[in-house]
CSV table of C-alpha atoms (C1' of nucleotides) in Angstrom, one decimal:
chain,number,residue,atom,x,y,z
A,1,MET,CA,-21.6,5.8,6.4
A,2,ILE,CA,-23.2,3.5,3.7
A,3,ASN,CA,-20.8,4.4,1.1
A,4,ARG,CA,-17.9,2.8,2.8
A,5,GLN,CA,-19.6,0.0,3.8
A,6,ALA,CA,-20.7,-0.9,0.5
A,7,VAL,CA,-16.9,-0.3,-0.9
A,8,VAL,CA,-15.4,-2.3,1.8
A,9,GLN,CA,-17.9,-5.3,1.7
A,10,THR,CA,-17.3,-5.6,-2.0
A,11,MET,CA,-13.6,-5.6,-1.6
A,12,GLN,CA,-13.8,-8.2,1.2
A,13,SER,CA,-16.3,-10.5,-0.6
A,14,GLY,CA,-14.3,-10.5,-3.6
A,15,ASN,CA,-11.1,-11.4,-1.7
A,16,ILE,CA,-13.1,-14.1,0.2
A,17,ILE,CA,-14.3,-15.6,-3.4
A,18,THR,CA,-10.8,-15.4,-4.6
A,19,GLU,CA,-9.1,-17.2,-2.0
A,20,GLN,CA,-11.7,-19.7,-1.9
A,21,LEU,CA,-11.2,-20.5,-5.5
A,22,ASN,CA,-7.8,-20.4,-5.3
A,23,GLY,CA,-8.0,-23.0,-2.4
A,24,THR,CA,-10.1,-25.3,-4.7
A,25,LEU,CA,-7.6,-24.9,-7.7
A,26,ILE,CA,-4.4,-25.7,-5.8
A,27,ALA,CA,-5.0,-29.3,-6.2
A,28,PHE,CA,-4.8,-28.8,-10.0
A,29,GLY,CA,-1.7,-27.0,-9.9
A,30,ILE,CA,-2.7,-23.6,-11.2
A,31,SER,CA,-4.3,-20.3,-9.8
A,32,ILE,CA,-7.5,-18.7,-10.6
A,33,GLN,CA,-5.9,-16.2,-12.7
A,34,GLN,CA,-4.4,-19.2,-14.8
A,35,PHE,CA,-7.5,-20.8,-15.0
A,36,ASN,CA,-9.2,-17.6,-16.4
A,37,VAL,CA,-6.6,-17.5,-19.0
A,38,LEU,CA,-7.3,-21.2,-19.5
A,39,ARG,CA,-11.2,-20.6,-19.9
A,40,ILE,CA,-10.7,-17.5,-22.1
A,41,LEU,CA,-8.8,-19.8,-24.5
A,42,ARG,CA,-11.3,-22.4,-24.4
A,43,GLY,CA,-13.8,-19.8,-25.4
A,44,ARG,CA,-11.7,-19.0,-28.6
A,45,ASN,CA,-12.7,-22.4,-29.9
A,46,GLY,CA,-9.5,-23.4,-31.5
A,47,LYS,CA,-8.9,-19.8,-32.8
A,48,VAL,CA,-5.9,-18.4,-31.8
A,49,ALA,CA,-5.7,-15.2,-29.5
A,50,ASN,CA,-3.0,-12.5,-28.9
A,51,LEU,CA,-2.0,-11.1,-25.7
A,52,GLU,CA,-4.1,-8.1,-25.9
A,53,SER,CA,-7.3,-10.0,-26.7
A,54,ILE,CA,-6.8,-12.0,-23.5
A,55,THR,CA,-5.9,-9.2,-21.7
A,56,SER,CA,-9.4,-7.3,-22.5
A,57,ASP,CA,-11.3,-10.3,-21.6
A,58,MET,CA,-9.6,-10.1,-18.3
A,59,ILE,CA,-9.7,-6.4,-16.9
A,60,HIS,CA,-6.1,-7.3,-16.0
A,61,ARG,CA,-2.7,-5.6,-17.6
A,62,MET,CA,-0.8,-7.2,-20.2
A,63,SER,CA,2.3,-6.9,-18.2
A,64,ASN,CA,0.7,-9.8,-15.9
A,65,THR,CA,-1.1,-11.6,-18.8
A,66,SER,CA,2.4,-12.0,-20.4
A,67,ARG,CA,3.7,-13.8,-17.4
A,68,LEU,CA,0.5,-15.9,-16.8
A,69,VAL,CA,0.7,-17.4,-20.2
A,70,ASN,CA,4.5,-18.1,-19.4
A,71,ARG,CA,3.4,-20.0,-16.5
A,72,LEU,CA,0.8,-22.0,-18.4
A,73,VAL,CA,3.3,-22.6,-21.3
A,74,GLU,CA,5.8,-23.8,-19.0
A,75,LYS,CA,3.2,-26.4,-17.6
A,76,GLY,CA,2.4,-27.6,-21.2
A,77,LEU,CA,-1.4,-26.2,-20.9
A,78,CYS,CA,-1.1,-23.6,-23.7
A,79,LYS,CA,1.4,-22.7,-26.7
A,80,ARG,CA,3.2,-19.5,-27.8
A,81,VAL,CA,3.8,-18.8,-31.5
A,82,ILE,CA,4.9,-15.5,-33.1
A,83,CYS,CA,2.3,-14.3,-35.4
A,84,GLN,CA,3.7,-14.5,-38.9
A,85,GLN,CA,1.3,-11.6,-40.2
A,86,ASN,CA,2.6,-9.2,-37.7
A,87,ARG,CA,5.6,-10.5,-35.8
A,88,ARG,CA,4.9,-8.1,-32.8
A,89,LYS,CA,1.9,-10.3,-31.9
A,90,VAL,CA,1.9,-13.8,-30.4
A,91,ASP,CA,-0.6,-16.4,-31.1
A,92,ILE,CA,-1.6,-18.0,-28.1
A,93,SER,CA,-3.7,-21.2,-27.9
A,94,ILE,CA,-4.8,-24.0,-25.5
A,95,THR,CA,-3.3,-27.4,-25.7
A,96,ASP,CA,-5.0,-30.9,-25.4
A,97,ALA,CA,-3.5,-30.9,-22.1
A,98,GLY,CA,-5.1,-27.7,-21.2
A,99,LEU,CA,-8.4,-28.6,-22.4
A,100,ASP,CA,-8.1,-32.1,-20.2
A,101,LEU,CA,-7.3,-30.1,-17.4
A,102,LEU,CA,-10.1,-27.9,-17.9
A,103,ARG,CA,-12.6,-30.8,-18.1
A,104,GLN,CA,-11.3,-32.1,-14.7
A,105,ILE,CA,-11.8,-28.8,-13.2
A,106,ASP,CA,-15.2,-27.8,-14.5
A,107,PRO,CA,-17.3,-29.6,-12.2
A,108,VAL,CA,-15.2,-28.9,-9.0
A,109,VAL,CA,-15.3,-25.1,-9.6
A,110,GLU,CA,-19.0,-25.5,-10.4
A,111,GLN,CA,-19.7,-26.9,-7.0
A,112,LYS,CA,-17.6,-24.7,-5.4
A,113,GLU,CA,-19.5,-21.9,-6.9
A,114,ALA,CA,-22.8,-23.3,-5.9
A,115,GLU,CA,-21.3,-23.5,-2.7
A,116,LEU,CA,-20.0,-19.8,-2.3
A,117,THR,CA,-23.8,-18.6,-3.1
A,118,GLN,CA,-25.7,-21.2,-1.1
A,119,LYS,CA,-26.9,-18.6,1.1
A,120,LEU,CA,-28.7,-16.5,-1.6
A,121,THR,CA,-31.7,-17.4,-4.0
A,122,LYS,CA,-31.4,-17.3,-7.7
A,123,LYS,CA,-33.2,-14.0,-7.5
A,124,GLU,CA,-31.0,-12.6,-4.8
A,125,MET,CA,-28.0,-13.7,-7.1
A,126,SER,CA,-29.4,-11.7,-9.9
A,127,GLN,CA,-30.1,-8.8,-7.6
A,128,LEU,CA,-26.6,-8.9,-6.6
A,129,VAL,CA,-25.4,-9.2,-10.3
A,130,SER,CA,-27.3,-6.1,-11.2
A,131,LEU,CA,-26.3,-4.1,-8.4
A,132,LEU,CA,-22.4,-4.7,-9.0
A,133,THR,CA,-23.1,-4.0,-12.7
A,134,LYS,CA,-24.7,-1.0,-12.2
A,135,MET,CA,-22.0,0.2,-9.6
A,136,LYS,CA,-19.3,-0.5,-12.2
A,137,SER,CA,-20.8,1.5,-15.0
A,138,ASN,CA,-19.2,4.3,-13.5
A,139,ASN,CA,-17.6,6.1,-16.4
B,1,MET,CA,-25.5,-19.8,-14.8
B,2,ILE,CA,-26.4,-17.0,-12.2
B,3,ASN,CA,-24.1,-18.9,-9.7
B,4,ARG,CA,-21.1,-18.4,-11.6
B,5,GLN,CA,-22.2,-14.7,-12.7
B,6,ALA,CA,-22.4,-13.7,-8.7
B,7,VAL,CA,-19.1,-15.4,-7.9
B,8,VAL,CA,-17.3,-13.6,-11.0
B,9,GLN,CA,-19.0,-10.1,-10.8
B,10,THR,CA,-18.2,-9.8,-7.2
B,11,MET,CA,-14.5,-10.9,-7.7
B,12,GLN,CA,-14.2,-8.3,-10.4
B,13,SER,CA,-16.1,-5.5,-8.4
B,14,GLY,CA,-13.6,-6.1,-5.5
B,15,ASN,CA,-10.6,-6.1,-7.8
B,16,ILE,CA,-11.6,-2.8,-9.5
B,17,ILE,CA,-12.5,-1.1,-6.5
B,18,THR,CA,-9.0,-2.1,-4.8
B,19,GLU,CA,-7.3,-1.0,-7.8
B,20,GLN,CA,-9.0,2.5,-7.7
B,21,LEU,CA,-8.3,3.1,-4.2
B,22,ASN,CA,-4.6,1.9,-4.6
B,23,GLY,CA,-4.5,4.4,-7.3
B,24,THR,CA,-6.2,7.3,-5.0
B,25,LEU,CA,-3.5,6.2,-2.1
B,26,ILE,CA,-0.3,6.3,-4.4
B,27,ALA,CA,-0.2,9.9,-4.0
B,28,PHE,CA,0.3,9.3,-0.1
B,29,GLY,CA,2.8,6.7,-0.6
B,30,ILE,CA,1.0,4.0,0.9
B,31,SER,CA,-1.1,1.0,-0.3
B,32,ILE,CA,-4.8,0.2,0.7
B,33,GLN,CA,-3.7,-2.8,2.9
B,34,GLN,CA,-1.4,-0.4,4.7
B,35,PHE,CA,-4.2,2.2,4.9
B,36,ASN,CA,-6.6,-0.3,6.3
B,37,VAL,CA,-3.8,-1.3,9.2
B,38,LEU,CA,-3.3,2.3,9.8
B,39,ARG,CA,-7.4,2.7,10.4
B,40,ILE,CA,-7.3,0.0,12.5
B,41,LEU,CA,-4.6,1.2,14.7
B,42,ARG,CA,-6.3,4.7,15.0
B,43,GLY,CA,-9.6,2.7,15.8
B,44,ARG,CA,-7.7,1.5,18.9
B,45,ASN,CA,-7.7,4.9,20.5
B,46,GLY,CA,-4.2,4.9,21.8
B,47,LYS,CA,-4.4,1.4,23.1
B,48,VAL,CA,-1.6,-0.8,21.8
B,49,ALA,CA,-2.6,-3.5,19.5
B,50,ASN,CA,-0.8,-7.0,19.0
B,51,LEU,CA,-0.5,-8.4,15.3
B,52,GLU,CA,-3.1,-11.0,16.0
B,53,SER,CA,-5.9,-8.6,16.8
B,54,ILE,CA,-5.0,-6.5,13.8
B,55,THR,CA,-5.0,-9.5,11.5
B,56,SER,CA,-8.5,-10.6,12.8
B,57,ASP,CA,-9.9,-7.1,11.9
B,58,MET,CA,-8.3,-7.7,8.4
B,59,ILE,CA,-9.5,-11.1,7.4
B,60,HIS,CA,-5.8,-11.3,6.3
B,61,ARG,CA,-2.9,-13.8,7.4
B,62,MET,CA,-0.7,-12.6,10.2
B,63,SER,CA,2.3,-13.5,7.9
B,64,ASN,CA,1.2,-10.5,5.8
B,65,THR,CA,0.2,-8.0,8.4
B,66,SER,CA,3.8,-8.5,9.8
B,67,ARG,CA,5.3,-7.6,6.8
B,68,LEU,CA,2.5,-4.7,6.2
B,69,VAL,CA,3.4,-3.4,9.8
B,70,ASN,CA,7.4,-3.5,8.8
B,71,ARG,CA,6.6,-1.2,5.9
B,72,LEU,CA,4.7,1.4,8.1
B,73,VAL,CA,7.3,1.2,10.7
B,74,GLU,CA,10.1,2.0,7.9
B,75,LYS,CA,8.1,5.0,6.9
B,76,GLY,CA,7.7,6.4,10.8
B,77,LEU,CA,3.7,5.9,10.6
B,78,CYS,CA,3.5,3.2,13.3
B,79,LYS,CA,5.5,1.8,16.4
B,80,ARG,CA,6.4,-2.0,17.2
B,81,VAL,CA,7.5,-2.8,20.6
B,82,ILE,CA,7.9,-5.8,22.3
B,83,CYS,CA,5.1,-6.7,24.6
B,84,GLN,CA,6.9,-6.8,28.6
B,85,GLN,CA,4.0,-9.2,29.8
B,86,ASN,CA,4.3,-11.5,27.1
B,87,ARG,CA,7.7,-11.2,25.0
B,88,ARG,CA,6.2,-13.4,22.2
B,89,LYS,CA,3.9,-10.5,21.5
B,90,VAL,CA,4.4,-7.2,19.6
B,91,ASP,CA,2.5,-3.8,20.8
B,92,ILE,CA,1.9,-2.1,17.9
B,93,SER,CA,0.7,1.6,18.0
B,94,ILE,CA,0.3,4.6,15.2
B,95,THR,CA,2.6,7.4,15.7
B,96,ASP,CA,1.7,11.0,15.4
B,97,ALA,CA,2.8,11.2,11.8
B,98,GLY,CA,0.8,8.4,11.2
B,99,LEU,CA,-2.2,10.2,12.6
B,100,ASP,CA,-1.5,13.2,10.2
B,101,LEU,CA,-1.2,11.1,7.2
B,102,LEU,CA,-4.7,9.6,7.7
B,103,ARG,CA,-6.1,13.3,8.5
B,104,GLN,CA,-4.8,14.2,4.9
B,105,ILE,CA,-6.0,11.0,3.3
B,106,ASP,CA,-9.6,10.8,5.0
B,107,PRO,CA,-11.4,13.4,3.0
B,108,VAL,CA,-9.9,12.2,-0.2
B,109,VAL,CA,-10.7,8.4,0.3
B,110,GLU,CA,-14.2,9.6,1.6
B,111,GLN,CA,-14.5,11.5,-1.9
B,112,LYS,CA,-13.3,8.4,-3.8
B,113,GLU,CA,-15.7,6.0,-2.1
B,114,ALA,CA,-18.5,8.4,-2.9
B,115,GLU,CA,-17.2,8.3,-6.5
B,116,LEU,CA,-17.1,4.6,-6.8
B,117,THR,CA,-20.8,4.2,-5.7
B,118,GLN,CA,-22.1,7.0,-7.3
B,119,LYS,CA,-24.3,5.1,-9.6
B,120,LEU,CA,-26.2,3.6,-6.7
B,121,THR,CA,-28.8,5.1,-4.3
B,122,LYS,CA,-28.4,4.9,-0.7
B,123,LYS,CA,-31.2,2.1,-0.7
B,124,GLU,CA,-29.3,0.0,-3.4
B,125,MET,CA,-26.0,0.4,-1.3
B,126,SER,CA,-28.0,-1.1,1.8
B,127,GLN,CA,-29.2,-3.9,-0.2
B,128,LEU,CA,-25.7,-4.6,-1.7
B,129,VAL,CA,-24.1,-4.8,1.9
B,130,SER,CA,-26.7,-7.1,3.1
B,131,LEU,CA,-26.8,-9.8,-0.1
B,132,LEU,CA,-22.9,-9.3,0.4
B,133,THR,CA,-23.2,-10.2,3.9
B,134,LYS,CA,-25.7,-12.7,3.5
B,135,MET,CA,-23.4,-14.4,0.7
B,136,LYS,CA,-20.3,-14.7,3.2
B,137,SER,CA,-22.6,-15.9,6.2
B,138,ASN,CA,-21.6,-19.4,4.6
B,139,ASN,CA,-20.4,-21.2,7.4
C,1,DT,C1',15.0,5.5,-47.8
C,2,DT,C1',15.5,7.5,-43.7
C,3,DA,C1',13.8,9.0,-39.3
C,4,DC,C1',10.0,9.2,-35.9
C,5,DA,C1',6.0,7.5,-34.2
C,6,DA,C1',2.8,4.0,-32.7
C,7,DT,C1',2.0,-0.9,-31.5
C,8,DT,C1',2.8,-5.4,-29.2
C,9,DA,C1',4.9,-7.7,-26.0
C,10,DT,C1',8.5,-8.4,-22.2
C,11,DT,C1',11.3,-7.5,-18.2
C,12,DG,C1',12.4,-4.9,-13.8
C,13,DT,C1',11.0,-3.1,-9.6
C,14,DA,C1',8.3,-3.2,-5.5
C,15,DG,C1',4.4,-4.4,-2.9
C,16,DC,C1',0.6,-8.0,-2.3
C,17,DT,C1',-1.1,-12.7,-1.1
C,18,DA,C1',-0.8,-18.0,0.6
C,19,DC,C1',1.2,-21.5,2.9
C,20,DA,C1',4.9,-23.8,5.3
C,21,DA,C1',9.0,-23.7,7.9
C,22,DA,C1',11.8,-21.7,11.3
C,23,DT,C1',12.6,-18.7,15.6
C,24,DG,C1',11.7,-17.3,20.1
C,25,DT,C1',9.0,-17.4,24.1
C,26,DA,C1',5.8,-19.1,27.6
C,27,DT,C1',3.6,-23.0,29.9
C,28,DG,C1',2.3,-27.5,31.9
C,29,DC,C1',3.8,-31.7,33.7
C,30,DA,C1',6.8,-35.7,35.0
D,1,DT,C1',14.7,-29.0,36.6
D,2,DG,C1',13.9,-30.8,31.9
D,3,DC,C1',11.3,-31.3,28.0
D,4,DA,C1',7.3,-31.4,25.3
D,5,DT,C1',3.9,-28.6,23.7
D,6,DA,C1',1.6,-24.5,22.8
D,7,DC,C1',1.9,-19.9,21.3
D,8,DA,C1',3.2,-15.2,18.6
D,9,DT,C1',5.8,-13.9,15.1
D,10,DT,C1',8.8,-13.6,11.5
D,11,DT,C1',10.7,-15.4,7.2
D,12,DG,C1',11.5,-18.1,2.8
D,13,DT,C1',9.0,-19.4,-1.3
D,14,DA,C1',6.4,-18.5,-5.4
D,15,DG,C1',2.5,-16.3,-7.8
D,16,DC,C1',0.0,-12.1,-8.0
D,17,DT,C1',-0.7,-7.0,-9.0
D,18,DA,C1',0.7,-1.7,-10.9
D,19,DC,C1',3.6,1.0,-13.2
D,20,DA,C1',7.6,2.3,-15.9
D,21,DA,C1',11.2,1.3,-18.7
D,22,DT,C1',12.8,-1.4,-22.7
D,23,DA,C1',12.9,-4.1,-27.0
D,24,DA,C1',11.3,-5.4,-31.4
D,25,DT,C1',8.4,-4.8,-35.4
D,26,DT,C1',5.5,-1.9,-38.1
D,27,DG,C1',3.6,2.3,-40.0
D,28,DT,C1',4.2,7.1,-41.8
D,29,DA,C1',5.6,11.1,-43.7
D,30,DA,C1',9.2,14.1,-45.3
DNA sequence: TTACAATTATTGTAGCTACAAATGTATGCA
DNA sequence: TGCATACATTTGTAGCTACAATAATTGTAA
């Protein structure tokens, strides 16, 4: 059944990649999920972000983003300040320590990404990306 | 960077599928991981399986398989008996209740798998499967 | 203004994972 | 026989997830 194969293969591949990247990041003391939050914050270029906007970039739930940010704050990698315009919101930003850490991690993750995709040509990678994108365009 | 896109898309797609299937299975009181264990046990056709052989079919760690089986035993969906030939091992088998549950779930999951892949043609699904398989053949 | 609804974030619960340490059993060898 | 080693599984810890319940603030309508 090709439907099932497509579904199962995609799940397994995703899991393997997640495990591999986590294995790479453990040396830096953060998880892939924390790393993604940091990258999103860096992408804001100094502008603060609230939880909701981070979450929308993550496809994950706010409930978890809240706790991920917690762990990053504990490590001094990002800051959390109650928004004065709307005190329900929280302004989150990356610290210098966070930026430093990302600079160390960047080349290592790039190397790992290259390794994970080494069996594919550039053309095959684009095919893969467009097939996955098409599959996700479900509703 | 096409490397990164391939990696990130694969992770995201895998997560989305996992979430969707979990959402489908919650009505039956089990997770996708528990479901997979049950399917593996059914595939043994009555023959018992030890933890190690289940794990090798799952790409997951034994540590977790042990706890997954625990939850299935608590629900009466599988049985765990210490192996008499080698008492370090544990013989695990699916119960009639487990088989019944799978019979109920099968059509629902098939339907969900069809839905998740509905944007792709059969040919595209095979392409996807072979690209993912190629990518995984890393080492 | 007060009461109710909507928004934003946090917290509780339970299940998932990896990794490492602990347990119990079997085996090989001096 | 006794003991080190290997094997098979379980358990502890910490981080991840979804879902639901809660808290706090803001918006709105009577």
